[in-house]
PDB file of C-alpha atoms in Angstrom:
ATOM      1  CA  UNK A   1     -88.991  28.908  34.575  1.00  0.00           C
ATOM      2  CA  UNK A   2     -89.237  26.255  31.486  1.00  0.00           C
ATOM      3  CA  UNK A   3     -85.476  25.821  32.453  1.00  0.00           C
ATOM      4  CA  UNK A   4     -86.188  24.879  35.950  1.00  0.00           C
ATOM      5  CA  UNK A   5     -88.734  22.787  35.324  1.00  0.00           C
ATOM      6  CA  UNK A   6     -86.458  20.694  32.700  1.00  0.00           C
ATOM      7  CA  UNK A   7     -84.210  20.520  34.894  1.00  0.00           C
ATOM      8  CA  UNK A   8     -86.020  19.072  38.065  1.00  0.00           C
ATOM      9  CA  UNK A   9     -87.895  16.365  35.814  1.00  0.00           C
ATOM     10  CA  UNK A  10     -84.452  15.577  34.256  1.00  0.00           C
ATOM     11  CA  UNK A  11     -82.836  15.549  38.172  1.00  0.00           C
ATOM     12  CA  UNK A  12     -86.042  13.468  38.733  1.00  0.00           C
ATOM     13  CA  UNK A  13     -85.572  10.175  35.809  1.00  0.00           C
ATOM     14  CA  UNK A  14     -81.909  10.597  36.999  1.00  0.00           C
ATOM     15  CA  UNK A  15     -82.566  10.023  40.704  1.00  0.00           C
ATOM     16  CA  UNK A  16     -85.414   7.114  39.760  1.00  0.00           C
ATOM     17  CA  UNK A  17     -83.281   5.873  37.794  1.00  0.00           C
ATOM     18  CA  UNK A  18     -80.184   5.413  40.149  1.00  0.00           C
ATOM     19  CA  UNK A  19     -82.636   3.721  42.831  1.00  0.00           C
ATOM     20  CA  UNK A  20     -84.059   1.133  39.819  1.00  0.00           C
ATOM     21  CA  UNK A  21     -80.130   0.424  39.369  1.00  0.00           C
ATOM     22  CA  UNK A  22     -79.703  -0.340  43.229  1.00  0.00           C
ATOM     23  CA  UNK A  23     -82.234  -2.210  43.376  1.00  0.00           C
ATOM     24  CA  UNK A  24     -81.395  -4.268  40.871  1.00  0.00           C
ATOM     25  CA  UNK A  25     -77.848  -4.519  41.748  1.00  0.00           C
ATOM     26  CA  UNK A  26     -79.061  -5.610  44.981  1.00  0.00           C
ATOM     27  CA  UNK A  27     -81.546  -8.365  43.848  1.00  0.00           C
ATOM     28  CA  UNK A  28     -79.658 -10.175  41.506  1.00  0.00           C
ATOM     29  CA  UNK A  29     -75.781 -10.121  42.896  1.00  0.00           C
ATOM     30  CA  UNK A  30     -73.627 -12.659  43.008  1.00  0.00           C
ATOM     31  CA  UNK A  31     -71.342 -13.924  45.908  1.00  0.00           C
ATOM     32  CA  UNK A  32     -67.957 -14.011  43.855  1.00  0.00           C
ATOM     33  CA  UNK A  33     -65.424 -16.649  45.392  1.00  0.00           C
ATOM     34  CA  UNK A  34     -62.888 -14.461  47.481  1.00  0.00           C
ATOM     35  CA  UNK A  35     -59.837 -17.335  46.369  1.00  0.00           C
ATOM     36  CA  UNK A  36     -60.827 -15.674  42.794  1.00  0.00           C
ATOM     37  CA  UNK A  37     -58.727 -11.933  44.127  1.00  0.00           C
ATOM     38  CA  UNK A  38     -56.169 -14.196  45.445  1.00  0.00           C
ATOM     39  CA  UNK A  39     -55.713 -15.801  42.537  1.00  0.00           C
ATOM     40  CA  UNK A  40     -55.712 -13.001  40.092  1.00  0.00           C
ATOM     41  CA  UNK A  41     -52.757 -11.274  42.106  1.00  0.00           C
ATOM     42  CA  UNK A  42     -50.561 -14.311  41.599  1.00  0.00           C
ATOM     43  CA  UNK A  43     -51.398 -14.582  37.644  1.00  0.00           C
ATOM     44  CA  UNK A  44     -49.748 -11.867  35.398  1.00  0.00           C
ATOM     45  CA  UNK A  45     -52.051  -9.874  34.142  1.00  0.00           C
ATOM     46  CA  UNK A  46     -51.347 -10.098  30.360  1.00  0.00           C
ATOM     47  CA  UNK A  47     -54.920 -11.624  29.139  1.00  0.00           C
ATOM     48  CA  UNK A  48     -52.429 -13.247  26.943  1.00  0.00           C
ATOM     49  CA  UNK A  49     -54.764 -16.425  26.071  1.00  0.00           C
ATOM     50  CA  UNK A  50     -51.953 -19.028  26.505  1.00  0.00           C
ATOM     51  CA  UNK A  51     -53.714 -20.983  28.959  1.00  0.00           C
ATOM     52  CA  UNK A  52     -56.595 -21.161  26.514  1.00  0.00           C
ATOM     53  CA  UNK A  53     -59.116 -18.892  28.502  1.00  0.00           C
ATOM     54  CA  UNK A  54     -60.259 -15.851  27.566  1.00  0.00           C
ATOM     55  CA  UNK A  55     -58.228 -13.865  30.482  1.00  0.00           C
ATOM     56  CA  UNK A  56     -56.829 -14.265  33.942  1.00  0.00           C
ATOM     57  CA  UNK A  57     -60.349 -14.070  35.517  1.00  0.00           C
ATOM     58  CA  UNK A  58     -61.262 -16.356  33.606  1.00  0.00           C
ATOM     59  CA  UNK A  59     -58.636 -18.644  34.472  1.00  0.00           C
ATOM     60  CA  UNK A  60     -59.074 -18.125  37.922  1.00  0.00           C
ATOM     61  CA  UNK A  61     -62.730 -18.745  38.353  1.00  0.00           C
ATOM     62  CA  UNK A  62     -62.137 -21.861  35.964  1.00  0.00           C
ATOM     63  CA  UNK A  63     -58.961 -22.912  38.732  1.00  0.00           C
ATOM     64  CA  UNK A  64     -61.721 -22.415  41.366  1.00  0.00           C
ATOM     65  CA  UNK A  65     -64.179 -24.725  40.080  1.00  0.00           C
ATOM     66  CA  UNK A  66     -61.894 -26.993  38.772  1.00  0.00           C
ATOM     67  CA  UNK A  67     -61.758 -30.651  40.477  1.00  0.00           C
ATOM     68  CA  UNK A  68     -58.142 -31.343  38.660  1.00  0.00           C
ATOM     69  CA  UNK A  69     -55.170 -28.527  37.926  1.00  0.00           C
ATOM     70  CA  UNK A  70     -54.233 -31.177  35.125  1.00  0.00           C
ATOM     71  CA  UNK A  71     -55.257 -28.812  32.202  1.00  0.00           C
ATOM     72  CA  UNK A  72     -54.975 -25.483  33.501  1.00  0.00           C
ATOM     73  CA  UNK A  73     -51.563 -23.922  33.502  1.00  0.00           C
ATOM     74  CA  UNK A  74     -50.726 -20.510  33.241  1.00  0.00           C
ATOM     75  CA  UNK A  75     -47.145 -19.939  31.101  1.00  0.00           C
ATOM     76  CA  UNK A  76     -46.393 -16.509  32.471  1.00  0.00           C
ATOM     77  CA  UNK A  77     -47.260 -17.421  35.719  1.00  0.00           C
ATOM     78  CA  UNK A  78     -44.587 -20.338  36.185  1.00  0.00           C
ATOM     79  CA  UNK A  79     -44.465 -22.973  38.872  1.00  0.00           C
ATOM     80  CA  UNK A  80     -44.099 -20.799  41.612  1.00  0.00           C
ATOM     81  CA  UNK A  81     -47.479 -19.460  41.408  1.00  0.00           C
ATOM     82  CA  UNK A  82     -48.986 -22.176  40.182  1.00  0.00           C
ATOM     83  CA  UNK A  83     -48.404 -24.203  42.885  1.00  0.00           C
ATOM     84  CA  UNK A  84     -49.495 -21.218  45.084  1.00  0.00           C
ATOM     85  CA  UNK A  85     -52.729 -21.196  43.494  1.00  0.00           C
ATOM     86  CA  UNK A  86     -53.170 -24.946  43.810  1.00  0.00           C
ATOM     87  CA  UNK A  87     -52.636 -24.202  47.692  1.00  0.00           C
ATOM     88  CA  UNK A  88     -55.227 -21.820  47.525  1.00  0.00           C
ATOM     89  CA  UNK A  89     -58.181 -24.434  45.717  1.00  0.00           C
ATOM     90  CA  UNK A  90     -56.824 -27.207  47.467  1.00  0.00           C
ATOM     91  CA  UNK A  91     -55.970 -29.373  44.800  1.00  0.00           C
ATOM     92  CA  UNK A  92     -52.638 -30.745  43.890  1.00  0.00           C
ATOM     93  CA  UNK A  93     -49.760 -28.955  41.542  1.00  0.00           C
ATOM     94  CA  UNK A  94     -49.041 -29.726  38.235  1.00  0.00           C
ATOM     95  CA  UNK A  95     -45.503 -28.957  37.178  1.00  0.00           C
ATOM     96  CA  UNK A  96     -45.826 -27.369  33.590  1.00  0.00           C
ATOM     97  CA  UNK A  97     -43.143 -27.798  30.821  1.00  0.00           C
ATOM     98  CA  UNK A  98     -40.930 -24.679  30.090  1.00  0.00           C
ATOM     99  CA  UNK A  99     -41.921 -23.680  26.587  1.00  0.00           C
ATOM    100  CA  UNK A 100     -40.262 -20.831  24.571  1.00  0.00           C
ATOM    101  CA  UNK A 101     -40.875 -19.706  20.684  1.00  0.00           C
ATOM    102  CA  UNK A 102     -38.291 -20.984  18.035  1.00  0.00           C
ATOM    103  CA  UNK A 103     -38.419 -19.347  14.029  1.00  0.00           C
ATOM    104  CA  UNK A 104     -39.160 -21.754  11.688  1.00  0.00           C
ATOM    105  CA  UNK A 105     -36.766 -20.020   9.349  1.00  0.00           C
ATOM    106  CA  UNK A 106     -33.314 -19.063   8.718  1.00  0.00           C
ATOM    107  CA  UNK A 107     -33.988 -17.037   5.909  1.00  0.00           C
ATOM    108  CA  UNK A 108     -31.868 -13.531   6.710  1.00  0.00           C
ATOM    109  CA  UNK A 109     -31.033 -11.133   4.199  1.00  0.00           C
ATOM    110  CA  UNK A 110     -27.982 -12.544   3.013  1.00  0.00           C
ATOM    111  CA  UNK A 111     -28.972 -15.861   2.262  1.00  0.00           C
ATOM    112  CA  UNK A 112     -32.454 -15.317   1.075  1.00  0.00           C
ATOM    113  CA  UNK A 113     -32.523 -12.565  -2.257  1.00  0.00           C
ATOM    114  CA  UNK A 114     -34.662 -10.108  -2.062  1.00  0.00           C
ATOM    115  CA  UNK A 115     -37.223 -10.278  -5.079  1.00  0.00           C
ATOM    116  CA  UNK A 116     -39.311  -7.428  -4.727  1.00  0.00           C
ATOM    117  CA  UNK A 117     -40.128  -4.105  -2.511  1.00  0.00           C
ATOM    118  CA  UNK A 118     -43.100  -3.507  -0.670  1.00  0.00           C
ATOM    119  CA  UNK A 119     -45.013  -0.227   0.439  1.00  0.00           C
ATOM    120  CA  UNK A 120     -47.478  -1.309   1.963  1.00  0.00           C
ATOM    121  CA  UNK A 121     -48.903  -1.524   5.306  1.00  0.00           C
ATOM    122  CA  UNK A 122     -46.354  -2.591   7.852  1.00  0.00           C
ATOM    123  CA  UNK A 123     -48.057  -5.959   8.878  1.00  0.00           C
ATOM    124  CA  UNK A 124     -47.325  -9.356   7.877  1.00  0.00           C
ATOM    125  CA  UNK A 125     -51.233 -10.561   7.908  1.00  0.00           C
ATOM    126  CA  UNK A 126     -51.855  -7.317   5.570  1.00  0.00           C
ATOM    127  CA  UNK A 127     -48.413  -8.494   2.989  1.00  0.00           C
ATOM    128  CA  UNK A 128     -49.591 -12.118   3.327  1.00  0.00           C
ATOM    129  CA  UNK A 129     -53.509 -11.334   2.224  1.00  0.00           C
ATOM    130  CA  UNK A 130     -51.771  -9.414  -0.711  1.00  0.00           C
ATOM    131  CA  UNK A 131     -50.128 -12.402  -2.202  1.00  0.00           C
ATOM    132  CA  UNK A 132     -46.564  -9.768  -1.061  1.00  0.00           C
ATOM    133  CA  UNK A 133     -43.200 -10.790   0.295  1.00  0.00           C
ATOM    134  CA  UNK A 134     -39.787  -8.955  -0.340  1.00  0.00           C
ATOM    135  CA  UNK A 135     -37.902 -12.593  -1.013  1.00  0.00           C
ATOM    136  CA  UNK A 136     -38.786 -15.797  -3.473  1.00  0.00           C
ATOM    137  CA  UNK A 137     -39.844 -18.226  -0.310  1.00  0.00           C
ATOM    138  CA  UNK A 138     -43.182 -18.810  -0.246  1.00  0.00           C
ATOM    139  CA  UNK A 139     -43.111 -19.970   3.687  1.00  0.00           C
ATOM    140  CA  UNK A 140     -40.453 -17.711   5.045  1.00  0.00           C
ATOM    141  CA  UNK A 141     -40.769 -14.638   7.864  1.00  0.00           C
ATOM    142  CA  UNK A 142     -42.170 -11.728   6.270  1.00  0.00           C
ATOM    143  CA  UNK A 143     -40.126  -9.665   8.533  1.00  0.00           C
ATOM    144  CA  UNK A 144     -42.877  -6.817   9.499  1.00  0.00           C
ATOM    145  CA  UNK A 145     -43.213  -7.794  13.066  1.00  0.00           C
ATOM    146  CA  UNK A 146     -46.318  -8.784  14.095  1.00  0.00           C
ATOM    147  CA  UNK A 147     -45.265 -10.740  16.668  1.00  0.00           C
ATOM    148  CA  UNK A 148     -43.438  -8.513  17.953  1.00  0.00           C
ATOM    149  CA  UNK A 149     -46.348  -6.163  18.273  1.00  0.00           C
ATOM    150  CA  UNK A 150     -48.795  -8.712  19.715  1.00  0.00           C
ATOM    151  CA  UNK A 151     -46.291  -9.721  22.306  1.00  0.00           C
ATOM    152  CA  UNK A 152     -46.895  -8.896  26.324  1.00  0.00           C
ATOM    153  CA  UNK A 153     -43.832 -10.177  27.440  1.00  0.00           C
ATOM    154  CA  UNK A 154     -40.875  -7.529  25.241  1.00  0.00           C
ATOM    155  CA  UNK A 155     -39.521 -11.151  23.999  1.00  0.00           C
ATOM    156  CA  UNK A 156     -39.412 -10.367  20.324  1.00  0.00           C
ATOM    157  CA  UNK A 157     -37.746  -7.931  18.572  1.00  0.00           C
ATOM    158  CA  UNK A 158     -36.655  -7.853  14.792  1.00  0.00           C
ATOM    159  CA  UNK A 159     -32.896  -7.449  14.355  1.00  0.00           C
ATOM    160  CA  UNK A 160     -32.173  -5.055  11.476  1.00  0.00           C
ATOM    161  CA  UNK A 161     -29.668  -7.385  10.096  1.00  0.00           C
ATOM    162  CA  UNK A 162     -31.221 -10.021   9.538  1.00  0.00           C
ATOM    163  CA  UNK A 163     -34.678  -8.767   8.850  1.00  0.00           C
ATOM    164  CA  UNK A 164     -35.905 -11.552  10.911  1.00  0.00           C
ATOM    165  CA  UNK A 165     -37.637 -11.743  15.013  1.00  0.00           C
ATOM    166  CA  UNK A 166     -35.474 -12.486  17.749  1.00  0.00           C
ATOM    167  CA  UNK A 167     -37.120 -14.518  20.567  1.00  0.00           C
ATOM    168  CA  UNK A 168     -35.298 -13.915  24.226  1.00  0.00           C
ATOM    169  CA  UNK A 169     -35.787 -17.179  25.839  1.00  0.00           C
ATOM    170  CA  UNK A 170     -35.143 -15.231  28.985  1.00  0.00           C
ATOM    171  CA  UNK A 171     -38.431 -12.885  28.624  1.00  0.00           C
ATOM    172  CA  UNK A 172     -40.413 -15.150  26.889  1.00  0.00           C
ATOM    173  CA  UNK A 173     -43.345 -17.174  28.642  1.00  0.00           C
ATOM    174  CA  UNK A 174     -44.576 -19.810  26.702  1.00  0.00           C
ATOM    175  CA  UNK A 175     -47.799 -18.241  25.762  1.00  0.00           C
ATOM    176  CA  UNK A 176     -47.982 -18.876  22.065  1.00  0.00           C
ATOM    177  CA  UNK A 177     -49.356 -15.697  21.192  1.00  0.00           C
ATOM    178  CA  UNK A 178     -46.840 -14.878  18.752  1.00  0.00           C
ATOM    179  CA  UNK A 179     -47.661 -18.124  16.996  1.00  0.00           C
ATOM    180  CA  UNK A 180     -51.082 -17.354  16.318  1.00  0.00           C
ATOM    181  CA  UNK A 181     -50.236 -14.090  15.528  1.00  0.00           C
ATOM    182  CA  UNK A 182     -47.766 -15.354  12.569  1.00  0.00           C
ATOM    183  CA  UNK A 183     -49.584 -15.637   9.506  1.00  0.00           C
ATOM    184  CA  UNK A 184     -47.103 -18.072   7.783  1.00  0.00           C
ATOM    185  CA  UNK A 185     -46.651 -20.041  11.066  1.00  0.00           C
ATOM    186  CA  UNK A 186     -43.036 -19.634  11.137  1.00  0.00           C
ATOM    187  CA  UNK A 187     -42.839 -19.569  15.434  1.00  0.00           C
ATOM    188  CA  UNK A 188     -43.845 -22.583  17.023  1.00  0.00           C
ATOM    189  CA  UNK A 189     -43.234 -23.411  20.880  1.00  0.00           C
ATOM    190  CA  UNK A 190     -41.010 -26.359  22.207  1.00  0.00           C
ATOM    191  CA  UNK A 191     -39.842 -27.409  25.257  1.00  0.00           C
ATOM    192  CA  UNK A 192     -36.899 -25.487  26.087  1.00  0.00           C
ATOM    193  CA  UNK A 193     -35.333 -28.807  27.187  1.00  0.00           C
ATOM    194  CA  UNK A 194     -32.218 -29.320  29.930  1.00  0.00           C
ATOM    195  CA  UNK A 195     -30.495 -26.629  30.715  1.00  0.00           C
ATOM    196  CA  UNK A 196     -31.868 -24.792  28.208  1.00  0.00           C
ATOM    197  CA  UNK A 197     -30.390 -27.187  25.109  1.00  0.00           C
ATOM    198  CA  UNK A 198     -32.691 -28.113  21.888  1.00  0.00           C
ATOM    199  CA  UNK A 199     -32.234 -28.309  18.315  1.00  0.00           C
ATOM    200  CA  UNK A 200     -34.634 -27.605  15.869  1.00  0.00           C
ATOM    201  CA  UNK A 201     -34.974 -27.287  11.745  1.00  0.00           C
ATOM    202  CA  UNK A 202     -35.174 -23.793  11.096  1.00  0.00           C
ATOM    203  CA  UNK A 203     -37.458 -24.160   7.884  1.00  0.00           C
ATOM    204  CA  UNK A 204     -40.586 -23.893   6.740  1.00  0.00           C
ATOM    205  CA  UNK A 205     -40.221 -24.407   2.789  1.00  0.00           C
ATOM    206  CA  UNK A 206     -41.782 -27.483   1.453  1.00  0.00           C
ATOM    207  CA  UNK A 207     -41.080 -27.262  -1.883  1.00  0.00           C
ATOM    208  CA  UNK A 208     -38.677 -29.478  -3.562  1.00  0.00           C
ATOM    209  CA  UNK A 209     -35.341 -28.718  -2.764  1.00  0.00           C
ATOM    210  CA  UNK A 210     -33.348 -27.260  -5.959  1.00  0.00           C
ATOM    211  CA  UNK A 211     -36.397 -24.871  -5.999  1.00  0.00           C
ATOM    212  CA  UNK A 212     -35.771 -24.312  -2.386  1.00  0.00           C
ATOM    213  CA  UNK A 213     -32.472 -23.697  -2.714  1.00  0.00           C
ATOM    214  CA  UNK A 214     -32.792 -21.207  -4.959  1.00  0.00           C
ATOM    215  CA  UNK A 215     -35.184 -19.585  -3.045  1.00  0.00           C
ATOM    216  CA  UNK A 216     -32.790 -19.882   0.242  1.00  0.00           C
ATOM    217  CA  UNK A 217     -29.619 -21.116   0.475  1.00  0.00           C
ATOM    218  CA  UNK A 218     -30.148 -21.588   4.255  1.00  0.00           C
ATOM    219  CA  UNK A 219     -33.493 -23.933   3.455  1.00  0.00           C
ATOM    220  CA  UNK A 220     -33.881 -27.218   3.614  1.00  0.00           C
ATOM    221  CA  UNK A 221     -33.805 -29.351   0.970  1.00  0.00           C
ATOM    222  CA  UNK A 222     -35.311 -32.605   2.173  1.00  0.00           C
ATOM    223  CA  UNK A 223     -31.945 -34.840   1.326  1.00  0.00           C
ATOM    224  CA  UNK A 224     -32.897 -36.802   4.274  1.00  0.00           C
ATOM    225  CA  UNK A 225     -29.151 -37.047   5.285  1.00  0.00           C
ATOM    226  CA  UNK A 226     -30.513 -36.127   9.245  1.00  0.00           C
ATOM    227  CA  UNK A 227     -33.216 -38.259   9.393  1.00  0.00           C
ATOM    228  CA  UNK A 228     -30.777 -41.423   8.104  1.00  0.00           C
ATOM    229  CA  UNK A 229     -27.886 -39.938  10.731  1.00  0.00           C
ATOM    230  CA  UNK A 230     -30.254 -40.042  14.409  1.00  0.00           C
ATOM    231  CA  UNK A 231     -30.372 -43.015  16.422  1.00  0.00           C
ATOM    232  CA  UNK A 232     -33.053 -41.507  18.050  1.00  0.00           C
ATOM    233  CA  UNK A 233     -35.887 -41.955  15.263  1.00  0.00           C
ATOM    234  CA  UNK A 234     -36.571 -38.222  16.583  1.00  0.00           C
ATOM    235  CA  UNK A 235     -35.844 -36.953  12.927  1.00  0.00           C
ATOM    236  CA  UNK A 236     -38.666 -37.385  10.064  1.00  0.00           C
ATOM    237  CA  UNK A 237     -38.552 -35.690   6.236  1.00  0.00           C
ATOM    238  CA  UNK A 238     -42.438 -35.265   5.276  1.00  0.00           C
ATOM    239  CA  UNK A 239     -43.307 -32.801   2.371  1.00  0.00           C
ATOM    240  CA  UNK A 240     -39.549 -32.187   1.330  1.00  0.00           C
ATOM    241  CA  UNK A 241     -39.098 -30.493   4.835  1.00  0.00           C
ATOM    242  CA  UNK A 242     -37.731 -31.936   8.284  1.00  0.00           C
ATOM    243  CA  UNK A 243     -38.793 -32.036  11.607  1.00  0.00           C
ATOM    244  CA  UNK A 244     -37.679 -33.189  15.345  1.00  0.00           C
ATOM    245  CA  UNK A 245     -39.781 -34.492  17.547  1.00  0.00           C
ATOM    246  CA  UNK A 246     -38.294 -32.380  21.080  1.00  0.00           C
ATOM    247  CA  UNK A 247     -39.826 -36.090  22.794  1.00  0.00           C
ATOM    248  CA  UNK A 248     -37.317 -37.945  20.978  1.00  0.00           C
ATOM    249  CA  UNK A 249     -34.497 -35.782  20.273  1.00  0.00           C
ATOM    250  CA  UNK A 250     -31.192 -36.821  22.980  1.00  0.00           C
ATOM    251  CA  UNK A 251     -29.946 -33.523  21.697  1.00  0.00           C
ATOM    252  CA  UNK A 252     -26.346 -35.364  20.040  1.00  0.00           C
ATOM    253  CA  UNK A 253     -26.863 -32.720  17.220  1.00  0.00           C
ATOM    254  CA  UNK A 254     -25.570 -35.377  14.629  1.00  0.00           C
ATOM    255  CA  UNK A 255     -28.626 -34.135  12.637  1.00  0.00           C
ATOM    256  CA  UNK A 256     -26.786 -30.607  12.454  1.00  0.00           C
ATOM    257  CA  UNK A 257     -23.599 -31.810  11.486  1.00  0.00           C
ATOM    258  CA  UNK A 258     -24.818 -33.473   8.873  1.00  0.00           C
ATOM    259  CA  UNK A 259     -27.268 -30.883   6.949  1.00  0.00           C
ATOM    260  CA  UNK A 260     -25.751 -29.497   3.947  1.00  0.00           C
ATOM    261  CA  UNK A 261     -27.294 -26.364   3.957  1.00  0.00           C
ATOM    262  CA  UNK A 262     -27.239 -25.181   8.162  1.00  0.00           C
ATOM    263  CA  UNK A 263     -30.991 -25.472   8.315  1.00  0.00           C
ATOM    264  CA  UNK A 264     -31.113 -27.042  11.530  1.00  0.00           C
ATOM    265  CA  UNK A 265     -30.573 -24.773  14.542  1.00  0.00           C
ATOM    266  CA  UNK A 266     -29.432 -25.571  18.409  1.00  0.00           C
ATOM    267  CA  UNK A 267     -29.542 -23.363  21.508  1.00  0.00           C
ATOM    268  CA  UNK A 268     -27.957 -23.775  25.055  1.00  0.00           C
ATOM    269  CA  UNK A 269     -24.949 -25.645  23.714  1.00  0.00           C
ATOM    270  CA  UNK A 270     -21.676 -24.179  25.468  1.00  0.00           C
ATOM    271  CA  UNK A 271     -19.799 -25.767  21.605  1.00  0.00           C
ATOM    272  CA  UNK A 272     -20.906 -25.318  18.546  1.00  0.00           C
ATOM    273  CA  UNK A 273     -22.064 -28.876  17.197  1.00  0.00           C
ATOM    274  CA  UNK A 274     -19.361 -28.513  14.436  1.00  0.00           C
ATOM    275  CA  UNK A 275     -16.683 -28.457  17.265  1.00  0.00           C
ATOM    276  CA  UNK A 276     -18.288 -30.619  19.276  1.00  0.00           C
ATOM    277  CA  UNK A 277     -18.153 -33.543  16.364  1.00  0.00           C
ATOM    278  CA  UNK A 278     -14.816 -32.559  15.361  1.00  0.00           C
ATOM    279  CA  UNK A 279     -13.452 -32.768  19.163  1.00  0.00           C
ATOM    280  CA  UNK A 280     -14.861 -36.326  19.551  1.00  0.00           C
ATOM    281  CA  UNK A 281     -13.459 -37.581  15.934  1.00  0.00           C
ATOM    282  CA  UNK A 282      -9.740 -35.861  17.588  1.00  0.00           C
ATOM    283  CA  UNK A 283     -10.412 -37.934  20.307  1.00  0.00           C
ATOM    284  CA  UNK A 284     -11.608 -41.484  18.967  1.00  0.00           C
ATOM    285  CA  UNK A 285      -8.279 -41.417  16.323  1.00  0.00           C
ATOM    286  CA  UNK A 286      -5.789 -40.662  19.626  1.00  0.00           C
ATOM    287  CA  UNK A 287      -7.789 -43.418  20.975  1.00  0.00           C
ATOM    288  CA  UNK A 288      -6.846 -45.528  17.734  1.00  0.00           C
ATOM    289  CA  UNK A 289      -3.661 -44.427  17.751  1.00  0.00           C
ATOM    290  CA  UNK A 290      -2.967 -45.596  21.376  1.00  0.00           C
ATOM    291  CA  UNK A 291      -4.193 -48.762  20.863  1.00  0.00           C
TER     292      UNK A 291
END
């Protein structure tokens, strides 16, 4: 009888209790906008964070209440959706700049010596904390793949050659999260540029360049020789390390041609730079020659 008892008083709080809850529910709900659902269903779904919100909701309630698209663009979404949604909130579209994820280092197994073996945890935040790294560079890919672990899009993958992550400009979205994710901020994002051309140093070692060199032979060394070599002004040395500004660069690749070591990268080019330079030198001495 005790039993039946317990069990009608315990039937009893639950039932009370489901009535306090609709009550409740009922009192203090919320209207949400229905563009919100509309919006969601264009957006991917990846609560990847590279529109700086905290999700997709997010980013659609924030496109709802928004007077201006200006500074709300969703990377995985793309243009086609974005200017769906700004059809939806009535406001006008904002054409966002193709982005993809470029390493910051060239540092493969066979130009970078391998100085030690690890055991540890397979994570790069984990080997950085511990002062750990298989190679001499101090600012070079650790290799364990956290980026490609933290990445919604299958962009990344490490090739086993190389030891080092492979971005798929065709997959990837733009979304950055693979930068944050890098503890020695080897990925960074640039335009992808025309037609899918852009050149960039792939190098993060700013220490002085015999000791880079040592360290990498595929490093820069801050000679300068590509900053001195662009017409552009896109090129500047700071720290013993180079950079392009993707704003200035007019993508000649003269920079590429003329770094000693092969730090500086290109991608999109149908030619290599090498053969490109060497094809126009052919053709300015026939032009000598005929005149």
């Amino acid at each position: 009888m005790s039993i039946l008892y317990a069990i009608i008083v315990l039937g009893g709080i639950g039932l009370l209790g489901a009535v306090v809850l609709y009550m409740v529910s009922k009192r203090f709900y919320v209207k949400e906008d229905s563009r919100i659902a509309l919006i969601e269903e264009l957006l991917p779904g990846a609560n990847c964070g590279g529109c700086g919100r905290s999700g997709c909701h997010d980013f659609a309630c924030a496109c709802v209440s928004a007077s201006s698209l200006d500074s709300l663009v969703c990377p995985g979404a793309g243009d086609e959706a974005m200017n769906k949604i700004a059809s939806i909130v009535g406001l006008a579209s904002v054409q966002s700049r193709p982005m993809v994820a470029v390493l910051k280092c060239g540092g493969s197994c066979e130009v970078r010596p391998s100085t030690a073996r690890y055991d540890g945890a397979g994570s790069c935040a984990v080997m950085q904390q511990l002062g750990a790294g298989t190679a001499g560079c101090p600012c070079g890919c650790l290799g364990e793949g956290d980026c490609v672990d933290v990445c919604n899009w299958n962009a990344i993958h490490i090739d086993p050659l190389s030891g080092l992550p492979v971005v798929d400009e065709d997959l990837c979205s733009g979304c950055g999260v693979c930068t944050r994710a890098c503890p020695r901020h080897v990925l960074e994002l640039r335009p992808k540029g025309p037609k899918g051309r852009r050149v960039w140093v792939a190098c993060s070692n700013t220490e002085r360049g015999a000791v880079a060199r040592k360290e990498c032979t595929a490093a820069c060394i801050g000679c300068m020789k590509c900053e001195k070599v662009c017409p552009f002004g896109a090129v500047t040395v700071k720290d013993n390390l180079s950079y392009i500004d993707a704003d200035k660069c007019r993508l000649c690749r003269k920079c590429i041609v003329a770094c000693p070591t092969g730090a500086i990268l290109d991608a999109g080019f149908p030619i290599s730079a090498k053969d490109a330079a060497a094809l126009a030198d052919k053709k300015q001495q026939e032009s000598k020659k005929d005149d």
